[in-house]
XYZ file of C-alpha atoms in Angstrom:
661
model
C -81.226 -150.663 -51.962
C -83.028 -150.269 -55.325
C -83.445 -146.931 -57.102
C -86.994 -146.442 -58.411
C -86.616 -142.899 -59.659
C -84.008 -140.191 -60.038
C -83.907 -136.840 -61.763
C -81.297 -134.093 -61.926
C -83.463 -132.278 -64.515
C -80.624 -132.648 -67.037
C -83.038 -133.534 -69.862
C -84.931 -130.260 -69.450
C -84.084 -127.163 -71.434
C -83.652 -123.903 -69.554
C -87.037 -122.186 -69.403
C -90.539 -122.619 -68.001
C -91.988 -125.948 -67.010
C -95.016 -126.352 -69.345
C -98.063 -124.371 -68.218
C -101.261 -122.877 -69.643
C -100.302 -119.265 -70.467
C -103.941 -118.156 -70.276
C -104.676 -120.026 -67.020
C -108.101 -120.465 -68.599
C -111.242 -122.469 -67.891
C -110.873 -124.451 -71.140
C -109.549 -127.438 -69.190
C -112.755 -127.692 -67.162
C -114.314 -129.813 -69.909
C -111.744 -130.042 -72.718
C -108.644 -132.216 -72.581
C -106.239 -129.301 -72.799
C -102.728 -130.478 -71.935
C -99.906 -128.028 -71.474
C -97.418 -128.211 -74.300
C -93.745 -129.078 -73.894
C -91.432 -131.564 -72.233
C -92.520 -132.486 -68.696
C -90.345 -135.512 -68.058
C -91.943 -137.551 -65.276
C -93.521 -134.526 -63.585
C -97.010 -133.042 -63.359
C -98.120 -129.649 -62.022
C -101.525 -130.088 -60.324
C -102.018 -126.498 -59.123
C -103.425 -123.758 -61.385
C -105.179 -120.464 -60.757
C -106.829 -118.041 -63.161
C -105.206 -114.966 -61.571
C -101.632 -116.187 -61.968
C -99.412 -114.873 -64.733
C -96.488 -116.769 -66.169
C -95.134 -120.149 -65.078
C -95.062 -121.472 -61.530
C -91.994 -123.643 -62.169
C -88.932 -122.883 -64.282
C -85.754 -124.803 -65.045
C -82.622 -122.819 -64.200
C -78.884 -123.547 -64.150
C -75.969 -122.506 -61.977
C -72.371 -123.777 -62.137
C -73.397 -126.657 -64.372
C -76.262 -127.848 -62.137
C -79.859 -127.634 -63.291
C -82.608 -126.799 -60.841
C -86.395 -126.958 -60.875
C -87.307 -123.603 -59.371
C -90.636 -122.520 -57.890
C -91.019 -118.846 -58.810
C -94.072 -117.520 -56.953
C -93.994 -115.745 -53.607
C -96.709 -116.450 -51.059
C -98.191 -112.992 -51.608
C -99.041 -114.137 -55.152
C -100.270 -117.650 -54.400
C -102.298 -116.802 -51.243
C -103.487 -120.069 -49.668
C -102.237 -122.430 -52.402
C -99.276 -124.793 -52.112
C -97.474 -124.910 -55.496
C -96.613 -128.531 -56.159
C -94.791 -130.623 -58.732
C -95.391 -134.347 -58.455
C -93.917 -137.549 -59.870
C -94.025 -141.266 -59.224
C -96.723 -143.846 -58.576
C -99.494 -143.928 -55.982
C -98.570 -147.552 -55.256
C -95.098 -146.652 -53.924
C -94.703 -147.622 -50.279
C -91.854 -148.126 -47.795
C -89.410 -145.919 -49.672
C -86.857 -143.179 -49.114
C -87.092 -139.902 -51.048
C -84.237 -137.431 -51.031
C -83.380 -134.195 -52.824
C -81.203 -131.122 -52.687
C -82.958 -127.881 -51.856
C -81.994 -124.225 -51.770
C -84.638 -121.875 -50.315
C -84.540 -118.530 -52.123
C -86.791 -117.145 -49.419
C -87.346 -118.363 -45.870
C -90.780 -116.797 -45.503
C -92.984 -119.895 -45.809
C -93.129 -123.655 -46.365
C -90.540 -125.267 -48.613
C -89.675 -128.955 -48.845
C -90.808 -132.278 -50.236
C -93.799 -134.573 -49.936
C -94.202 -138.313 -49.695
C -97.294 -140.522 -49.647
C -98.857 -138.123 -52.133
C -102.348 -139.321 -53.135
C -103.437 -136.018 -54.642
C -102.598 -132.344 -54.215
C -104.637 -132.132 -51.004
C -103.463 -135.381 -49.400
C -99.807 -136.071 -48.527
C -97.060 -135.845 -45.902
C -94.927 -132.690 -46.074
C -91.351 -132.535 -44.795
C -89.537 -129.222 -44.885
C -89.030 -125.835 -43.346
C -91.351 -123.102 -42.132
C -91.294 -120.449 -39.423
C -87.824 -121.161 -38.082
C -88.544 -124.874 -37.677
C -88.182 -128.136 -39.571
C -91.576 -129.809 -39.770
C -93.417 -133.024 -40.595
C -97.038 -132.266 -41.539
C -99.882 -134.558 -42.608
C -102.240 -132.749 -44.981
C -105.793 -133.938 -45.594
C -107.805 -131.345 -47.511
C -107.548 -128.099 -45.519
C -106.516 -129.855 -42.297
C -102.782 -129.610 -41.579
C -101.670 -131.801 -38.672
C -98.138 -131.330 -37.388
C -96.626 -134.751 -36.702
C -93.285 -133.468 -35.419
C -91.126 -130.351 -35.525
C -87.890 -128.885 -34.164
C -86.140 -125.508 -34.275
C -84.086 -124.900 -37.409
C -82.282 -121.776 -38.609
C -82.855 -121.851 -42.359
C -80.360 -119.964 -44.549
C -81.313 -118.798 -48.056
C -77.641 -118.903 -49.098
C -77.257 -122.636 -48.433
C -78.160 -125.897 -50.118
C -79.679 -128.648 -47.947
C -79.979 -132.369 -48.556
C -83.386 -133.545 -47.346
C -84.381 -137.197 -47.000
C -87.580 -138.766 -45.748
C -88.000 -142.479 -45.021
C -91.484 -144.034 -44.959
C -91.796 -147.510 -43.503
C -95.241 -148.655 -42.452
C -96.581 -145.951 -40.159
C -93.065 -144.788 -39.282
C -91.536 -141.601 -40.714
C -87.893 -140.601 -40.302
C -86.687 -137.242 -41.618
C -83.077 -136.183 -42.249
C -81.319 -132.916 -43.062
C -77.788 -133.247 -44.444
C -77.655 -136.867 -43.295
C -78.620 -136.170 -39.676
C -81.857 -137.597 -38.284
C -83.912 -134.612 -37.139
C -87.517 -135.822 -36.831
C -89.425 -139.066 -36.254
C -93.180 -139.530 -36.223
C -96.068 -141.937 -36.726
C -98.266 -141.159 -39.736
C -101.950 -142.110 -39.457
C -102.725 -141.442 -43.120
C -102.278 -143.310 -46.381
C -99.211 -145.558 -46.379
C -98.455 -145.256 -50.105
C -98.234 -142.521 -52.700
C -96.144 -140.419 -55.034
C -93.526 -137.808 -54.216
C -93.686 -134.066 -54.771
C -91.718 -130.851 -54.642
C -93.589 -128.216 -52.619
C -92.702 -124.567 -52.083
C -94.839 -121.630 -51.015
C -91.906 -119.278 -51.591
C -89.255 -119.272 -54.340
C -86.907 -122.248 -54.019
C -84.638 -124.472 -56.111
C -84.679 -128.289 -56.225
C -82.321 -130.818 -57.792
C -80.975 -134.371 -57.543
C -84.251 -136.098 -56.638
C -83.983 -139.792 -55.797
C -86.431 -142.467 -54.631
C -85.099 -145.787 -53.306
C -86.510 -148.954 -51.756
C -84.908 -151.646 -49.671
C -84.603 -154.936 -51.571
C -87.385 -156.680 -49.654
C -89.773 -153.735 -50.032
C -88.928 -153.517 -53.723
C -89.676 -157.196 -54.285
C -92.988 -156.839 -52.439
C -93.863 -153.781 -54.507
C -93.014 -155.549 -57.782
C -95.212 -158.480 -56.769
C -98.126 -156.181 -55.927
C -97.658 -154.346 -59.241
C -97.698 -157.619 -61.162
C -100.864 -158.719 -59.364
C -102.555 -155.364 -60.046
C -101.563 -155.511 -63.730
C -102.923 -159.050 -64.032
C -106.175 -158.013 -62.367
C -106.546 -154.988 -64.671
C -105.828 -157.094 -67.761
C -108.563 -159.495 -66.675
C -111.021 -156.650 -66.124
C -110.278 -155.202 -69.551
C -110.621 -158.609 -71.181
C -114.086 -158.999 -69.656
C -115.135 -155.441 -70.529
C -116.026 -154.364 -74.074
C -113.322 -152.216 -75.614
C -113.831 -149.403 -78.137
C -114.333 -150.188 -81.811
C -114.339 -147.315 -84.295
C -117.816 -147.053 -85.808
C -117.696 -143.789 -87.758
C -115.324 -140.917 -88.444
C -116.356 -137.535 -89.825
C -114.334 -134.756 -91.452
C -115.547 -131.498 -89.891
C -113.972 -129.394 -92.642
C -114.228 -125.698 -91.732
C -117.196 -125.900 -89.333
C -115.631 -127.809 -86.437
C -116.163 -126.801 -82.854
C -115.026 -127.476 -79.340
C -117.489 -128.903 -76.820
C -120.352 -126.945 -78.391
C -122.302 -129.589 -80.284
C -125.838 -130.930 -79.879
C -127.451 -134.237 -80.857
C -131.056 -134.548 -82.011
C -133.542 -135.662 -84.646
C -133.948 -132.741 -87.024
C -136.050 -134.596 -89.613
C -138.017 -136.755 -87.202
C -137.870 -140.502 -86.705
C -134.765 -142.204 -85.403
C -132.244 -140.449 -87.634
C -129.693 -138.664 -85.465
C -128.167 -135.358 -86.467
C -125.444 -133.192 -84.986
C -125.458 -129.398 -84.869
C -122.112 -127.699 -84.281
C -121.756 -124.086 -83.164
C -118.894 -121.710 -83.781
C -118.677 -118.329 -82.089
C -116.962 -114.984 -81.887
C -115.919 -113.191 -78.737
C -117.106 -109.694 -77.991
C -115.892 -107.265 -75.383
C -113.867 -109.135 -72.772
C -112.589 -112.698 -73.122
C -115.585 -115.115 -73.164
C -118.015 -112.847 -71.293
C -120.112 -112.041 -74.366
C -119.440 -114.928 -76.748
C -122.053 -115.131 -79.505
C -122.831 -117.767 -82.098
C -121.378 -116.975 -85.522
C -122.172 -120.212 -87.370
C -124.423 -123.258 -86.977
C -123.913 -126.387 -89.085
C -126.240 -129.411 -89.130
C -124.888 -132.781 -90.308
C -125.899 -136.425 -90.176
C -123.780 -139.223 -88.719
C -122.058 -139.740 -92.071
C -120.938 -136.118 -92.190
C -123.431 -135.002 -94.845
C -124.470 -131.387 -94.362
C -128.176 -130.754 -93.824
C -127.862 -126.961 -93.613
C -125.632 -124.164 -92.412
C -126.321 -120.634 -91.220
C -123.626 -118.023 -90.664
C -120.028 -118.074 -91.857
C -117.771 -121.012 -90.894
C -114.206 -120.340 -89.848
C -111.025 -122.321 -89.346
C -109.765 -119.896 -86.689
C -109.231 -121.913 -83.462
C -110.548 -118.987 -81.432
C -113.946 -119.402 -83.107
C -114.153 -123.031 -81.993
C -112.865 -123.016 -78.405
C -114.726 -121.176 -75.669
C -114.877 -121.519 -71.874
C -118.654 -121.237 -71.489
C -121.866 -122.576 -72.961
C -123.292 -121.303 -76.218
C -127.063 -120.678 -76.327
C -128.649 -123.360 -78.515
C -130.633 -126.569 -78.001
C -132.338 -129.132 -80.230
C -135.899 -129.923 -79.132
C -139.302 -130.711 -80.606
C -140.899 -127.603 -79.155
C -144.052 -127.803 -81.309
C -144.668 -131.550 -80.907
C -144.562 -132.403 -84.625
C -142.089 -135.252 -84.161
C -138.970 -133.413 -85.359
C -136.579 -131.278 -83.364
C -136.374 -127.558 -83.829
C -133.272 -125.504 -83.037
C -133.845 -123.026 -80.229
C -131.023 -120.510 -80.448
C -129.990 -117.006 -79.472
C -127.997 -115.126 -82.064
C -127.560 -111.474 -82.980
C -129.489 -110.404 -79.837
C -132.523 -112.446 -80.906
C -134.141 -115.544 -79.407
C -135.204 -117.736 -82.310
C -136.838 -121.040 -83.202
C -135.364 -122.536 -86.373
C -136.836 -125.295 -88.497
C -134.743 -128.370 -87.781
C -134.727 -129.675 -91.334
C -133.827 -126.394 -93.070
C -132.417 -124.009 -90.473
C -134.940 -121.362 -91.513
C -136.321 -118.998 -88.864
C -139.830 -119.917 -87.713
C -140.169 -117.420 -84.879
C -137.995 -114.678 -83.415
C -138.050 -112.017 -80.707
C -135.396 -109.578 -79.489
C -133.533 -110.613 -76.373
C -134.500 -108.632 -73.242
C -133.170 -105.142 -72.691
C -130.454 -104.925 -70.068
C -132.243 -102.531 -67.734
C -130.965 -103.720 -64.345
C -128.414 -101.492 -62.597
C -124.882 -102.602 -63.345
C -124.182 -102.785 -59.607
C -126.753 -105.607 -59.323
C -124.998 -107.771 -61.926
C -122.206 -110.207 -61.115
C -118.779 -110.576 -62.717
C -119.265 -107.738 -65.181
C -116.120 -106.901 -67.140
C -115.106 -103.349 -66.212
C -118.232 -102.998 -64.031
C -120.538 -102.127 -66.944
C -122.861 -104.232 -69.089
C -121.626 -103.835 -72.654
C -124.885 -103.857 -74.644
C -128.401 -102.454 -74.551
C -129.811 -105.941 -75.079
C -128.831 -109.063 -73.187
C -126.294 -111.439 -74.676
C -127.838 -114.836 -73.854
C -125.440 -117.263 -72.185
C -127.411 -120.534 -72.055
C -130.831 -122.053 -72.856
C -132.795 -124.762 -71.054
C -136.075 -126.455 -72.046
C -138.498 -126.645 -69.089
C -142.082 -127.403 -68.062
C -143.196 -124.467 -65.944
C -146.819 -124.487 -67.167
C -147.515 -128.128 -66.363
C -148.072 -129.550 -69.823
C -147.788 -133.176 -70.855
C -144.263 -132.455 -72.051
C -141.823 -129.544 -71.675
C -142.783 -126.576 -73.848
C -141.096 -123.639 -72.106
C -137.769 -121.956 -72.810
C -135.513 -120.629 -70.058
C -132.676 -118.271 -70.980
C -130.028 -116.649 -68.822
C -127.245 -114.115 -69.044
C -123.740 -114.889 -67.846
C -124.269 -114.831 -64.060
C -127.269 -112.790 -62.894
C -130.646 -112.951 -64.678
C -133.098 -115.488 -66.118
C -136.179 -115.167 -68.315
C -138.825 -117.848 -68.973
C -140.801 -117.938 -72.244
C -143.532 -120.198 -73.582
C -143.294 -122.047 -76.904
C -144.665 -118.966 -78.717
C -141.876 -116.833 -77.209
C -144.213 -114.985 -74.856
C -142.550 -113.928 -71.606
C -143.718 -115.915 -68.567
C -141.500 -114.418 -65.862
C -138.136 -112.910 -65.025
C -135.857 -113.821 -62.099
C -132.959 -111.758 -60.744
C -131.589 -112.706 -57.341
C -127.978 -113.306 -56.360
C -125.579 -115.136 -58.658
C -126.948 -117.767 -61.031
C -123.912 -119.907 -61.666
C -123.768 -121.544 -65.075
C -126.727 -123.827 -65.816
C -129.970 -124.084 -63.807
C -131.710 -127.375 -63.033
C -135.471 -127.844 -63.268
C -137.588 -130.673 -61.826
C -141.091 -131.174 -60.450
C -140.133 -131.171 -56.803
C -143.570 -130.777 -55.186
C -145.480 -133.160 -57.485
C -147.904 -130.606 -58.952
C -146.904 -131.347 -62.549
C -144.959 -128.086 -62.921
C -141.199 -127.804 -62.646
C -139.392 -125.804 -60.015
C -135.959 -124.350 -60.710
C -132.768 -124.627 -58.692
C -130.257 -121.979 -59.758
C -127.179 -120.760 -57.929
C -128.143 -121.489 -54.320
C -131.859 -120.705 -54.836
C -135.014 -122.774 -55.196
C -137.535 -120.933 -57.383
C -141.144 -122.017 -58.013
C -142.777 -122.515 -61.404
C -143.908 -118.870 -61.417
C -140.435 -117.509 -60.857
C -140.851 -116.777 -57.135
C -137.980 -117.382 -54.725
C -138.747 -120.134 -52.181
C -135.489 -120.429 -50.231
C -131.741 -119.955 -50.481
C -129.012 -122.239 -49.160
C -126.843 -120.611 -46.465
C -123.718 -120.521 -48.630
C -121.799 -117.251 -48.527
C -119.445 -117.220 -51.519
C -118.615 -118.424 -55.035
C -121.225 -119.876 -57.400
C -122.649 -123.253 -58.338
C -121.037 -124.909 -61.334
C -123.168 -128.074 -61.558
C -126.430 -129.315 -60.044
C -128.209 -132.655 -59.581
C -131.646 -133.319 -58.112
C -132.463 -136.985 -57.679
C -133.182 -139.988 -55.493
C -129.753 -141.644 -55.330
C -130.129 -142.466 -51.617
C -132.752 -145.205 -51.044
C -132.806 -144.412 -47.316
C -133.825 -140.791 -47.907
C -137.570 -140.024 -47.866
C -137.366 -137.857 -50.995
C -135.027 -136.608 -53.666
C -131.985 -134.557 -52.701
C -129.910 -131.807 -54.275
C -126.193 -132.225 -54.985
C -124.088 -129.289 -56.116
C -120.483 -128.615 -57.066
C -119.935 -125.026 -55.974
C -116.352 -124.028 -56.564
C -114.449 -123.009 -53.462
C -117.550 -123.796 -51.381
C -116.943 -127.444 -52.233
C -119.384 -130.307 -52.740
C -122.750 -130.233 -50.961
C -125.866 -132.352 -50.577
C -129.047 -130.604 -49.427
C -132.641 -131.657 -48.878
C -135.613 -130.090 -50.631
C -136.262 -127.814 -47.668
C -132.933 -126.032 -48.084
C -130.977 -127.754 -45.302
C -127.377 -128.715 -46.050
C -126.848 -132.382 -45.152
C -123.272 -132.831 -46.389
C -120.596 -130.232 -47.059
C -117.173 -131.419 -48.215
C -114.435 -128.810 -48.629
C -112.465 -130.645 -51.309
C -110.923 -127.769 -53.215
C -112.697 -126.024 -56.076
C -115.519 -128.465 -56.858
C -116.208 -128.247 -60.593
C -118.269 -131.225 -61.784
C -120.657 -133.753 -60.251
C -122.313 -136.915 -61.534
C -124.295 -139.839 -60.168
C -124.606 -143.413 -61.371
C -124.375 -147.034 -60.349
C -120.595 -146.877 -60.077
C -120.429 -149.445 -57.268
C -123.125 -152.093 -57.776
C -121.992 -153.748 -54.538
C -123.266 -150.755 -52.533
C -126.852 -149.571 -51.924
C -128.239 -146.750 -54.015
C -126.171 -144.723 -56.447
C -122.803 -143.101 -55.958
C -121.784 -139.473 -56.510
C -118.569 -138.485 -58.247
C -117.014 -135.021 -58.031
C -113.962 -133.489 -59.658
C -112.031 -130.294 -59.040
C -110.451 -127.703 -61.279
C -109.219 -124.325 -60.039
C -106.476 -124.436 -57.448
C -105.846 -128.163 -57.022
C -107.156 -129.405 -60.358
C -108.182 -132.822 -61.559
C -108.824 -134.611 -58.262
C -111.647 -137.141 -58.675
C -113.719 -138.166 -55.656
C -116.307 -140.900 -55.249
C -118.941 -140.760 -52.491
C -121.570 -143.276 -51.474
C -125.278 -142.414 -51.518
C -125.005 -140.840 -48.049
C -122.114 -138.578 -49.055
C -119.336 -140.607 -47.391
C -116.016 -140.607 -49.236
C -115.121 -143.952 -50.832
C -111.902 -142.999 -52.598
C -110.071 -140.195 -54.382
C -107.387 -140.119 -57.044
C -105.619 -137.643 -59.324
C -105.267 -138.813 -62.944
C -102.689 -136.080 -63.797
C -104.760 -134.393 -66.488
C -107.485 -131.816 -66.871
C -110.725 -132.151 -68.835
C -112.111 -134.978 -66.691
C -115.836 -135.163 -67.451
C -116.766 -137.936 -64.932
C -119.827 -138.597 -67.123
C -121.657 -141.853 -66.277
C -121.563 -144.288 -69.194
C -123.799 -147.294 -69.773
C -121.024 -149.079 -71.633
C -121.571 -152.708 -70.698
C -125.375 -152.696 -70.611
C -125.473 -154.686 -67.355
C -126.395 -151.814 -65.026
C -122.810 -151.076 -63.930
C -121.901 -147.509 -64.871
C -118.400 -146.389 -65.721
C -117.068 -142.825 -65.640
C -115.794 -141.157 -68.803
C -112.729 -139.004 -68.207
C -111.735 -137.978 -71.738
C -110.366 -139.530 -74.907
C -106.617 -139.340 -74.418
C -104.812 -142.657 -74.878
C -102.594 -142.228 -71.816
C -104.637 -140.231 -69.310
C -108.236 -140.806 -70.401
C -110.639 -143.720 -70.782
C -113.481 -145.130 -68.710
C -112.822 -145.806 -65.026
C -114.811 -147.986 -62.659
C -115.913 -147.334 -59.093
C -112.459 -148.232 -57.768
C -110.676 -145.775 -60.077
C -109.344 -148.466 -62.433
C -109.202 -147.627 -66.137
C -111.067 -150.647 -67.507
C -111.648 -149.150 -70.985
C -108.836 -147.387 -72.819
C -108.991 -145.838 -76.256
C -106.882 -147.220 -79.107
C -103.749 -145.404 -80.227
C -105.192 -144.773 -83.683
C -104.649 -141.044 -84.004
C -108.149 -140.138 -82.847
C -108.963 -136.625 -81.589
C -109.102 -136.185 -77.829
C -110.021 -132.531 -77.237
C -113.693 -133.285 -76.502
C -115.755 -136.291 -75.455
C -119.410 -137.223 -74.996
C -121.407 -140.366 -74.225
C -124.678 -141.009 -76.074
C -126.575 -144.008 -77.467
C -126.283 -143.681 -81.236
C -126.652 -147.298 -82.396
C -129.953 -147.886 -80.579
C -128.874 -150.922 -78.529
C -129.352 -149.129 -75.188
C -125.637 -148.886 -74.504
C -123.852 -145.592 -75.018
C -121.240 -144.822 -77.615
C -118.295 -142.501 -77.001
C -117.932 -139.519 -79.323
C -114.462 -137.954 -79.504
C -113.713 -134.861 -81.528
C -111.631 -131.767 -82.057
C -112.064 -128.840 -84.429
C -111.263 -130.980 -87.492
C -112.454 -134.557 -86.935
C -115.098 -136.506 -85.059
C -114.804 -140.208 -84.185
C -117.563 -142.416 -82.781
C -116.635 -145.574 -80.875
C -119.011 -148.397 -80.074
C -118.431 -151.649 -78.190
C -116.373 -154.424 -79.770
C -118.910 -157.094 -78.721
C -122.641 -157.484 -78.047
C -124.001 -156.907 -74.570
C -123.784 -160.108 -72.533
C -126.474 -159.281 -69.966
C -128.466 -156.333 -71.217
C -130.799 -154.423 -68.907
C -133.145 -151.548 -69.710
C -131.156 -148.413 -70.453
C -130.942 -145.965 -67.546
C -132.582 -142.564 -67.516
C -130.051 -139.979 -68.640
C -129.972 -136.225 -68.935
C -132.097 -135.423 -72.021
C -130.231 -134.419 -75.152
C -132.307 -131.248 -75.454
C -130.725 -129.765 -72.326
C -127.084 -130.092 -73.259
C -124.579 -128.011 -71.313
C -120.958 -128.093 -70.290
C -122.167 -127.237 -66.785
C -124.756 -129.874 -66.034
C -124.476 -132.546 -63.389
C -124.719 -135.812 -65.314
C -126.886 -138.687 -64.077
C -127.920 -142.270 -64.700
C -131.037 -143.375 -62.840
C -132.419 -146.928 -63.080
C -134.966 -147.276 -65.851
C -137.651 -148.495 -63.435
C -137.478 -145.366 -61.250
C -140.413 -142.970 -61.525
């Protein structure tokens, strides 16, 4: 018998297992790791309403315990989990010592853990000892038996996994056997829906199983090394000192002086009222790719709170007047403005709309009242509602309820207020009349601001939207949305839901040619609230191909044209250990060098002009740009990507083949 893993938690200090004290949305699109010693463990379950840590390290009579602290009344439907190990583990025995501090709900261990919504649970609940296979929200009992659980006792649990066979033991006595139809390999986890203490965790393999596992690991490592050798790796191209004007993921790329020269505009903000509900821009700084400042408006700050925000800020770079250079369309100080791109000077300005709607008709209002007489703009999108040769209209929205459309002279075109908007609307010419329709929340709205239909979805709001023709068998484009606790959905243009996957809190969605061996394009989705950081890949019909949990937040799943050969990779984030670019099988084929680079934020954009995309990594102090370490070997036309002038932290990212209309 070989020991793969053991932990008595002796290396931990007494206190909380690392957690995000704000339980904030920052990790939706920033790499925002919890700080402190975690050992080999990872907590995949977070919720914005929770206070304090879920797990703490305690001690009694010289023994240290990992203790789950939340009662079921606090966690509702969630299953607090702490996981360790490797998804390749198979045919092993996991054992631990457990003391239930309450017998009111599930408490035990998990094996064959693929992610926080896929595993086998062995433990106690409802006066019984149980084996349960979990797949998403489906809990299938494999076996159970009566058991009188005592909160004053310690129990030694062991679970053996061999092929499809499961054997479960309590205090050395075999109590359950079952056949498991699910995944045959995976990590281990501690799971408790009531307070409980865990210690002396051990994972062992029989000698033959261990040798087979080592051989499979060696083969996988050799295969990955070959993939990385054949794939361009990052080479540092530029680094920029952001001095006192750095920002989180609130930067825009454009051409402020015309031509091919690329500039970056960074926004800082201040928070008004309640948390991030009324964040407003306090400083804009325009620089070139060598860090030279073009202009600055407002007062820069080195306060971290002025750089990091859990929402969009309302500014875009776009050539709204058609003169060949981008302007800056921005809302600041309750004004909607067009700034000259080269100087930052105001060209045109109007007050933002008055907030005249009844407070009861507005969603997610802090304290039930709108704070200001005029609307604090939340996001801006450039659109083509009037049917011009190019987009010339400006769409603005408040946090969750209302939208206003303006022309390029800042004249109001229409106003829309129906239901909950979500974060960032999507516009596209759906009916072929040359004018864009708008999909926002669960609504399709015509180019005149009139509601056409609403998806039959009862709760939550849409975080990200795609409209495109990723399925070659479909007669027309389709709509894909990541809608929080309502999951991931694909709908047709008539408002019929074709696919609905309840995968946890769906946060982000992207599409690209992630699997060139399959027809059409694939769709990737990731989760955040609840069971965070699970990454799914679906084929063009919405059938699940695989899922994995990279044990970190901030996963962007942005498609990246890195190789130039038509095979898209997915950008997670810039961390050396947890980030990189993954392929359509979940393998990290591009990793970032351990050179001290920032990893808070990441973006993919073609900055060298060779058609392939660079990776931009930054934090509030520095910005690094990485390009490929070799020329493209088989270059194809660059794919169509989301235009730079509609940047948002809440947009579904896409790569469509360059030949597609």
